[in-house]
Amino acid sequence: MPLRDRPPPAGHQELSAVHTKGKPTSFDIAHLTGVSQSTVSRALRGSPLVSEETRQRIKAAADQLNYKVDKNASNLRSQHSGTLALLLFEDPTADDSHINPFFLSMLGSITRACALRGYDLLISFQQLSDDWHADYADTKKADGIILLGYGDYLAYRDKLQKLAAQGTRSVRWGAVLPDQPDVSIGCDNFQGGQAVAAHLLEQGCRRIAFLGDASSHYPEFFDRYRGYVSTLREAGVQADPALQVDAIESTEQAGYDAAETLLQRDVPFDAVFAASDLIAIGAMRALADRNIKVPEQVALAGFDDIPMARFLNPPLTTVLQDTKLAGETLVDNLLSLIRREPVETHLLPVKLVVRRSSQYGPP
Amino acid sequence: MPLRDRPPPAGHQELSAVHTKGKPTSFDIAHLTGVSQSTVSRALRGSPLVSEETRQRIKAAADQLNYKVDKNASNLRSQHSGTLALLLFEDPTADDSHINPFFLSMLGSITRACALRGYDLLISFQQLSDDWHADYADTKKADGIILLGYGDYLAYRDKLQKLAAQGTRSVRWGAVLPDQPDVSIGCDNFQGGQAVAAHLLEQGCRRIAFLGDASSHYPEFFDRYRGYVSTLREAGVQADPALQVDAIESTEQAGYDAAETLLQRDVPFDAVFAASDLIAIGAMRALADRNIKVPEQVALAGFDDIPMARFLNPPLTTVLQDTKLAGETLVDNLLSLIRREPVETHLLPVKLVVRRSSQYGPP
DNA sequence: CTGAAAGCGCTTACAG
DNA sequence: CTGAAAGCGCTTACAG
């Protein structure tokens, strides 16, 4: 009652018949080298239980037959996949080929961090409305999930809860909040907001508008806003509610619209702090459309330091988030989680990058 | 001699003991619904062999237990993975978080195309020097591979050959060449080069420089170059070899350096056609550093239409590659290959996008 | 339409 | 250090 039709009857072991069909298996290597299949498996995975000489012979045979371990089989047996999944979620956008460049940078650094640690990366773009908890980890395609995206936190929060309840290992890029159900890693948005406000105050601005949602729906923007308010207050400047306009979508269009709204309110302002670079770009266009000069009439700053920020006209002052460190931190913490080690939330440092958009006078 | 310790002895079938340990399996669903495991498997995969009533019961039980098919097991058994792999290869770059934005767009559209067709996407960034043939397909983690990247074609050509020899199904984004070992899909670079040249001639330019490698090492650039030369010739303008400078790396720095080289040659030119937008951005900076005005003194055009092209100062005239269509075409053709259907190479249309960088006078 | 059985290609106790 | 066996959780002939 054999479980498999191979191995062939003894005596055939040295025959090259093993080449004939399909991809070679560990049994083929075993026949070729005259050891058991278990030994082949051990040797190839670097087990110390195999003698050096045997290992060499087995590796040589494997190379010769171009043998590769079948991951589906090894994953099934060992119950882990050596794969992480990246879920990039976003508000549904009309033009679907435009992803926020900041997330694209993150994606790059996450991919590299995974590769360096010997993990593969599955990637998936999801609408916030999708049932994205029900995926990779459940089907055993991934050992853990990295969540990345802007969106209404209160709307996807129960999805996070569900993920956690199912025991799915996940880390999320985002604000670090007191009562969150998951592990999150984010940059110090509060400090970033402070840095921008301090810089704009230094430039002599006093009526600094904020473009971006300032509520717990968008905690990252909210923290940036709070940092800005706190620094203004320390400087004895009152944050005028008429100078805050929502721009929830972190797109150029949302930024344009928010700036328009601000302009229509007809309250004076001498600076604009946009909650993201994309919003800043839209605001820049709205100001240009009204012939308002940046930085001469209005100073402008963004957040993220996406690649195009330095190529804008004028180049955009913004807050650099270290995406390389962020990607590595996300991956390392997820791997800790997978190994069932204790993990804490992290707050990564940010750095103000001053460019011409916020500086009065010539560069 | 049971192959598994479950199912438990008859009579326990209705017990909720199935919940107790780990993730549920198809056997758990079978016990719960009183059918065989085979039927569960069939029902869940939508086999017409199962009665509607049974299927409903099984689905309900599966939902209740939050059962998900283990992909490792089903992939192992059915010998396909429902996954494609994307290999993004690039010349080694110092700063590893900066990927060519054009490829990032492609990545987005490929990801979406995969999702729409029910496939998962593994992604991996590779150095050209790596042995990247030896990966996903061999280990059965992916059914096929999409190759994407700039690089020295002659250098990675035998890797393609090796891939093909191993029977790995793959498609590549790139130039469509006569004797290539694989299926490639690319945009009509020749026509794009023609369009740029025709436009610049129309603007009155006669001494049009070309920044980018013009050899079979970089077939895409070469095709753009050939399109440019052919259109010049048709207009009775001789392409001056002194006006062509290599910029093999498709980075801003390479563009800057190429423009510098051109300027040092001290030959007159009234336009620059950069083989990619990144090269054009570098050239723009080099020209600005010498106080040469674009477009007043030198018209400038790029290729790719990366997102930042329209935000440059001045906005960059360039050639739009339809990344959405490109991603879909790549995925569809790879799926055809996997189904062993005949597949041909494709040439996708391009579109000239005229912006201020190439237009004399005010916009 | 349904079930019992085989088997995908590994890893990992277990025994020596 | 090595081998024989069990078993990971499915899919898919095969038989009814």
mmCIF file of N, CA, C and O in Angstrom, chain B residues 289-331:
data_model
loop_
_atom_site.group_PDB
_atom_site.id
_atom_site.type_symbol
_atom_site.label_atom_id
_atom_site.label_comp_id
_atom_site.label_asym_id
_atom_site.label_seq_id
_atom_site.Cartn_x
_atom_site.Cartn_y
_atom_site.Cartn_z
ATOM 1 N N ASP B 289 21.460 75.275 -14.204
ATOM 2 C CA ASP B 289 22.730 75.620 -13.552
ATOM 3 C C ASP B 289 23.593 76.530 -14.421
ATOM 4 O O ASP B 289 24.461 77.247 -13.928
ATOM 5 N N ARG B 290 23.392 76.469 -15.729
ATOM 6 C CA ARG B 290 24.159 77.328 -16.635
ATOM 7 C C ARG B 290 23.330 78.528 -17.102
ATOM 8 O O ARG B 290 23.677 79.189 -18.082
ATOM 9 N N ASN B 291 22.197 78.696 -16.455
ATOM 10 C CA ASN B 291 21.306 79.794 -16.821
ATOM 11 C C ASN B 291 20.814 79.724 -18.259
ATOM 12 O O ASN B 291 20.599 80.746 -18.896
ATOM 13 N N ILE B 292 20.668 78.511 -18.739
ATOM 14 C CA ILE B 292 20.078 78.348 -20.069
ATOM 15 C C ILE B 292 18.577 78.144 -19.874
ATOM 16 O O ILE B 292 18.148 77.260 -19.128
ATOM 17 N N LYS B 293 17.775 78.985 -20.512
ATOM 18 C CA LYS B 293 16.336 78.987 -20.270
ATOM 19 C C LYS B 293 15.615 77.941 -21.116
ATOM 20 O O LYS B 293 15.807 77.867 -22.325
ATOM 21 N N VAL B 294 14.778 77.167 -20.433
ATOM 22 C CA VAL B 294 13.875 76.241 -21.097
ATOM 23 C C VAL B 294 12.474 76.805 -20.969
ATOM 24 O O VAL B 294 12.065 77.150 -19.851
ATOM 25 N N PRO B 295 11.729 76.974 -22.051
ATOM 26 C CA PRO B 295 12.020 76.588 -23.421
ATOM 27 C C PRO B 295 12.611 77.724 -24.273
ATOM 28 O O PRO B 295 12.871 77.480 -25.452
ATOM 29 N N GLU B 296 12.814 78.885 -23.690
ATOM 30 C CA GLU B 296 13.195 80.023 -24.532
ATOM 31 C C GLU B 296 14.470 79.771 -25.339
ATOM 32 O O GLU B 296 14.545 80.108 -26.521
ATOM 33 N N GLN B 297 15.484 79.194 -24.690
ATOM 34 C CA GLN B 297 16.730 78.972 -25.428
ATOM 35 C C GLN B 297 16.859 77.539 -25.935
ATOM 36 O O GLN B 297 17.431 77.293 -26.991
ATOM 37 N N VAL B 298 16.352 76.619 -25.132
ATOM 38 C CA VAL B 298 16.424 75.212 -25.520
ATOM 39 C C VAL B 298 15.074 74.560 -25.216
ATOM 40 O O VAL B 298 14.568 74.662 -24.089
ATOM 41 N N ALA B 299 14.506 73.917 -26.211
ATOM 42 C CA ALA B 299 13.283 73.154 -25.985
ATOM 43 C C ALA B 299 13.669 71.805 -25.384
ATOM 44 O O ALA B 299 14.747 71.283 -25.678
ATOM 45 N N LEU B 300 12.774 71.251 -24.551
ATOM 46 C CA LEU B 300 13.120 69.998 -23.874
ATOM 47 C C LEU B 300 11.930 69.046 -23.895
ATOM 48 O O LEU B 300 10.792 69.450 -23.674
ATOM 49 N N ALA B 301 12.223 67.792 -24.175
ATOM 50 C CA ALA B 301 11.174 66.773 -24.140
ATOM 51 C C ALA B 301 11.724 65.503 -23.510
ATOM 52 O O ALA B 301 12.920 65.219 -23.591
ATOM 53 N N GLY B 302 10.845 64.762 -22.869
ATOM 54 C CA GLY B 302 11.249 63.508 -22.237
ATOM 55 C C GLY B 302 10.457 62.332 -22.795
ATOM 56 O O GLY B 302 9.927 62.395 -23.912
ATOM 57 N N PHE B 303 10.358 61.285 -21.992
ATOM 58 C CA PHE B 303 9.642 60.091 -22.425
ATOM 59 C C PHE B 303 9.168 59.345 -21.179
ATOM 60 O O PHE B 303 9.962 59.134 -20.248
ATOM 61 N N ASP B 304 7.927 58.998 -21.127
ATOM 62 C CA ASP B 304 7.275 58.176 -20.071
ATOM 63 C C ASP B 304 6.030 58.853 -19.507
ATOM 64 O O ASP B 304 5.087 58.178 -19.140
ATOM 65 N N ASP B 305 6.076 60.172 -19.370
ATOM 66 C CA ASP B 305 5.037 60.908 -18.656
ATOM 67 C C ASP B 305 4.840 60.379 -17.240
ATOM 68 O O ASP B 305 3.749 59.937 -16.870
ATOM 69 N N ILE B 306 5.886 60.439 -16.462
ATOM 70 C CA ILE B 306 5.762 60.088 -15.043
ATOM 71 C C ILE B 306 4.952 61.178 -14.354
ATOM 72 O O ILE B 306 4.833 62.294 -14.861
ATOM 73 N N PRO B 307 4.356 60.870 -13.216
ATOM 74 C CA PRO B 307 3.447 61.817 -12.582
ATOM 75 C C PRO B 307 4.037 63.212 -12.371
ATOM 76 O O PRO B 307 3.332 64.215 -12.489
ATOM 77 N N MET B 308 5.332 63.288 -12.073
ATOM 78 C CA MET B 308 5.862 64.614 -11.766
ATOM 79 C C MET B 308 6.135 65.451 -13.007
ATOM 80 O O MET B 308 6.391 66.655 -12.892
ATOM 81 N N ALA B 309 6.022 64.858 -14.198
ATOM 82 C CA ALA B 309 6.370 65.596 -15.424
ATOM 83 C C ALA B 309 5.562 66.898 -15.537
ATOM 84 O O ALA B 309 6.082 67.939 -15.913
ATOM 85 N N ARG B 310 4.303 66.844 -15.175
ATOM 86 C CA ARG B 310 3.477 68.038 -15.312
ATOM 87 C C ARG B 310 3.706 69.050 -14.209
ATOM 88 O O ARG B 310 3.246 70.184 -14.292
ATOM 89 N N PHE B 311 4.426 68.677 -13.179
ATOM 90 C CA PHE B 311 4.680 69.614 -12.084
ATOM 91 C C PHE B 311 6.051 70.265 -12.177
ATOM 92 O O PHE B 311 6.426 71.062 -11.335
ATOM 93 N N LEU B 312 6.825 69.880 -13.160
ATOM 94 C CA LEU B 312 8.157 70.459 -13.295
ATOM 95 C C LEU B 312 8.046 71.908 -13.719
ATOM 96 O O LEU B 312 6.985 72.384 -14.106
ATOM 97 N N ASN B 313 9.173 72.582 -13.651
ATOM 98 C CA ASN B 313 9.208 73.991 -14.030
ATOM 99 C C ASN B 313 10.228 74.191 -15.124
ATOM 100 O O ASN B 313 11.415 74.184 -14.855
ATOM 101 N N PRO B 314 9.852 74.370 -16.350
ATOM 102 C CA PRO B 314 8.473 74.338 -16.837
ATOM 103 C C PRO B 314 7.958 72.903 -16.965
ATOM 104 O O PRO B 314 8.761 71.982 -17.018
ATOM 105 N N PRO B 315 6.631 72.747 -17.033
ATOM 106 C CA PRO B 315 6.051 71.406 -17.226
ATOM 107 C C PRO B 315 6.662 70.745 -18.465
ATOM 108 O O PRO B 315 6.902 71.409 -19.463
ATOM 109 N N LEU B 316 6.883 69.441 -18.341
ATOM 110 C CA LEU B 316 7.681 68.728 -19.343
ATOM 111 C C LEU B 316 6.848 68.089 -20.458
ATOM 112 O O LEU B 316 5.937 67.306 -20.199
ATOM 113 N N THR B 317 7.207 68.420 -21.669
ATOM 114 C CA THR B 317 6.658 67.713 -22.827
ATOM 115 C C THR B 317 7.246 66.314 -22.840
ATOM 116 O O THR B 317 8.439 66.128 -22.599
ATOM 117 N N THR B 318 6.398 65.331 -23.091
ATOM 118 C CA THR B 318 6.881 63.958 -22.981
ATOM 119 C C THR B 318 5.982 63.000 -23.758
ATOM 120 O O THR B 318 5.014 63.431 -24.398
ATOM 121 N N VAL B 319 6.288 61.735 -23.694
ATOM 122 C CA VAL B 319 5.497 60.735 -24.401
ATOM 123 C C VAL B 319 4.810 59.842 -23.374
ATOM 124 O O VAL B 319 5.471 59.223 -22.536
ATOM 125 N N LEU B 320 3.509 59.830 -23.447
ATOM 126 C CA LEU B 320 2.718 59.058 -22.493
ATOM 127 C C LEU B 320 2.681 57.592 -22.897
ATOM 128 O O LEU B 320 2.311 57.248 -24.017
ATOM 129 N N GLN B 321 3.051 56.734 -21.964
ATOM 130 C CA GLN B 321 2.864 55.304 -22.162
ATOM 131 C C GLN B 321 1.655 54.920 -21.314
ATOM 132 O O GLN B 321 1.583 55.271 -20.143
ATOM 133 N N ASP B 322 0.766 54.209 -21.908
ATOM 134 C CA ASP B 322 -0.463 53.851 -21.206
ATOM 135 C C ASP B 322 -0.170 52.688 -20.251
ATOM 136 O O ASP B 322 -0.261 51.522 -20.628
ATOM 137 N N THR B 323 0.150 53.019 -19.010
ATOM 138 C CA THR B 323 0.558 51.961 -18.083
ATOM 139 C C THR B 323 -0.596 51.031 -17.721
ATOM 140 O O THR B 323 -0.383 49.856 -17.441
ATOM 141 N N LYS B 324 -1.801 51.551 -17.721
ATOM 142 C CA LYS B 324 -2.938 50.699 -17.391
ATOM 143 C C LYS B 324 -3.075 49.590 -18.436
ATOM 144 O O LYS B 324 -3.118 48.408 -18.113
ATOM 145 N N LEU B 325 -3.104 50.008 -19.694
ATOM 146 C CA LEU B 325 -3.186 49.032 -20.783
ATOM 147 C C LEU B 325 -1.976 48.103 -20.757
ATOM 148 O O LEU B 325 -2.094 46.890 -20.965
ATOM 149 N N ALA B 326 -0.815 48.664 -20.491
ATOM 150 C CA ALA B 326 0.405 47.865 -20.474
ATOM 151 C C ALA B 326 0.320 46.758 -19.423
ATOM 152 O O ALA B 326 0.621 45.597 -19.698
ATOM 153 N N GLY B 327 -0.108 47.136 -18.223
ATOM 154 C CA GLY B 327 -0.221 46.147 -17.160
ATOM 155 C C GLY B 327 -1.210 45.046 -17.514
ATOM 156 O O GLY B 327 -0.937 43.862 -17.327
ATOM 157 N N GLU B 328 -2.332 45.451 -18.048
ATOM 158 C CA GLU B 328 -3.344 44.458 -18.421
ATOM 159 C C GLU B 328 -2.830 43.530 -19.518
ATOM 160 O O GLU B 328 -3.056 42.320 -19.489
ATOM 161 N N THR B 329 -2.156 44.105 -20.487
ATOM 162 C CA THR B 329 -1.650 43.294 -21.586
ATOM 163 C C THR B 329 -0.604 42.299 -21.094
ATOM 164 O O THR B 329 -0.605 41.130 -21.489
ATOM 165 N N LEU B 330 0.260 42.754 -20.212
ATOM 166 C CA LEU B 330 1.273 41.855 -19.653
ATOM 167 C C LEU B 330 0.608 40.689 -18.931
ATOM 168 O O LEU B 330 0.936 39.525 -19.169
ATOM 169 N N VAL B 331 -0.334 41.014 -18.064
ATOM 170 C CA VAL B 331 -0.975 39.968 -17.272
ATOM 171 C C VAL B 331 -1.769 39.019 -18.168
ATOM 172 O O VAL B 331 -1.665 37.792 -18.047
#
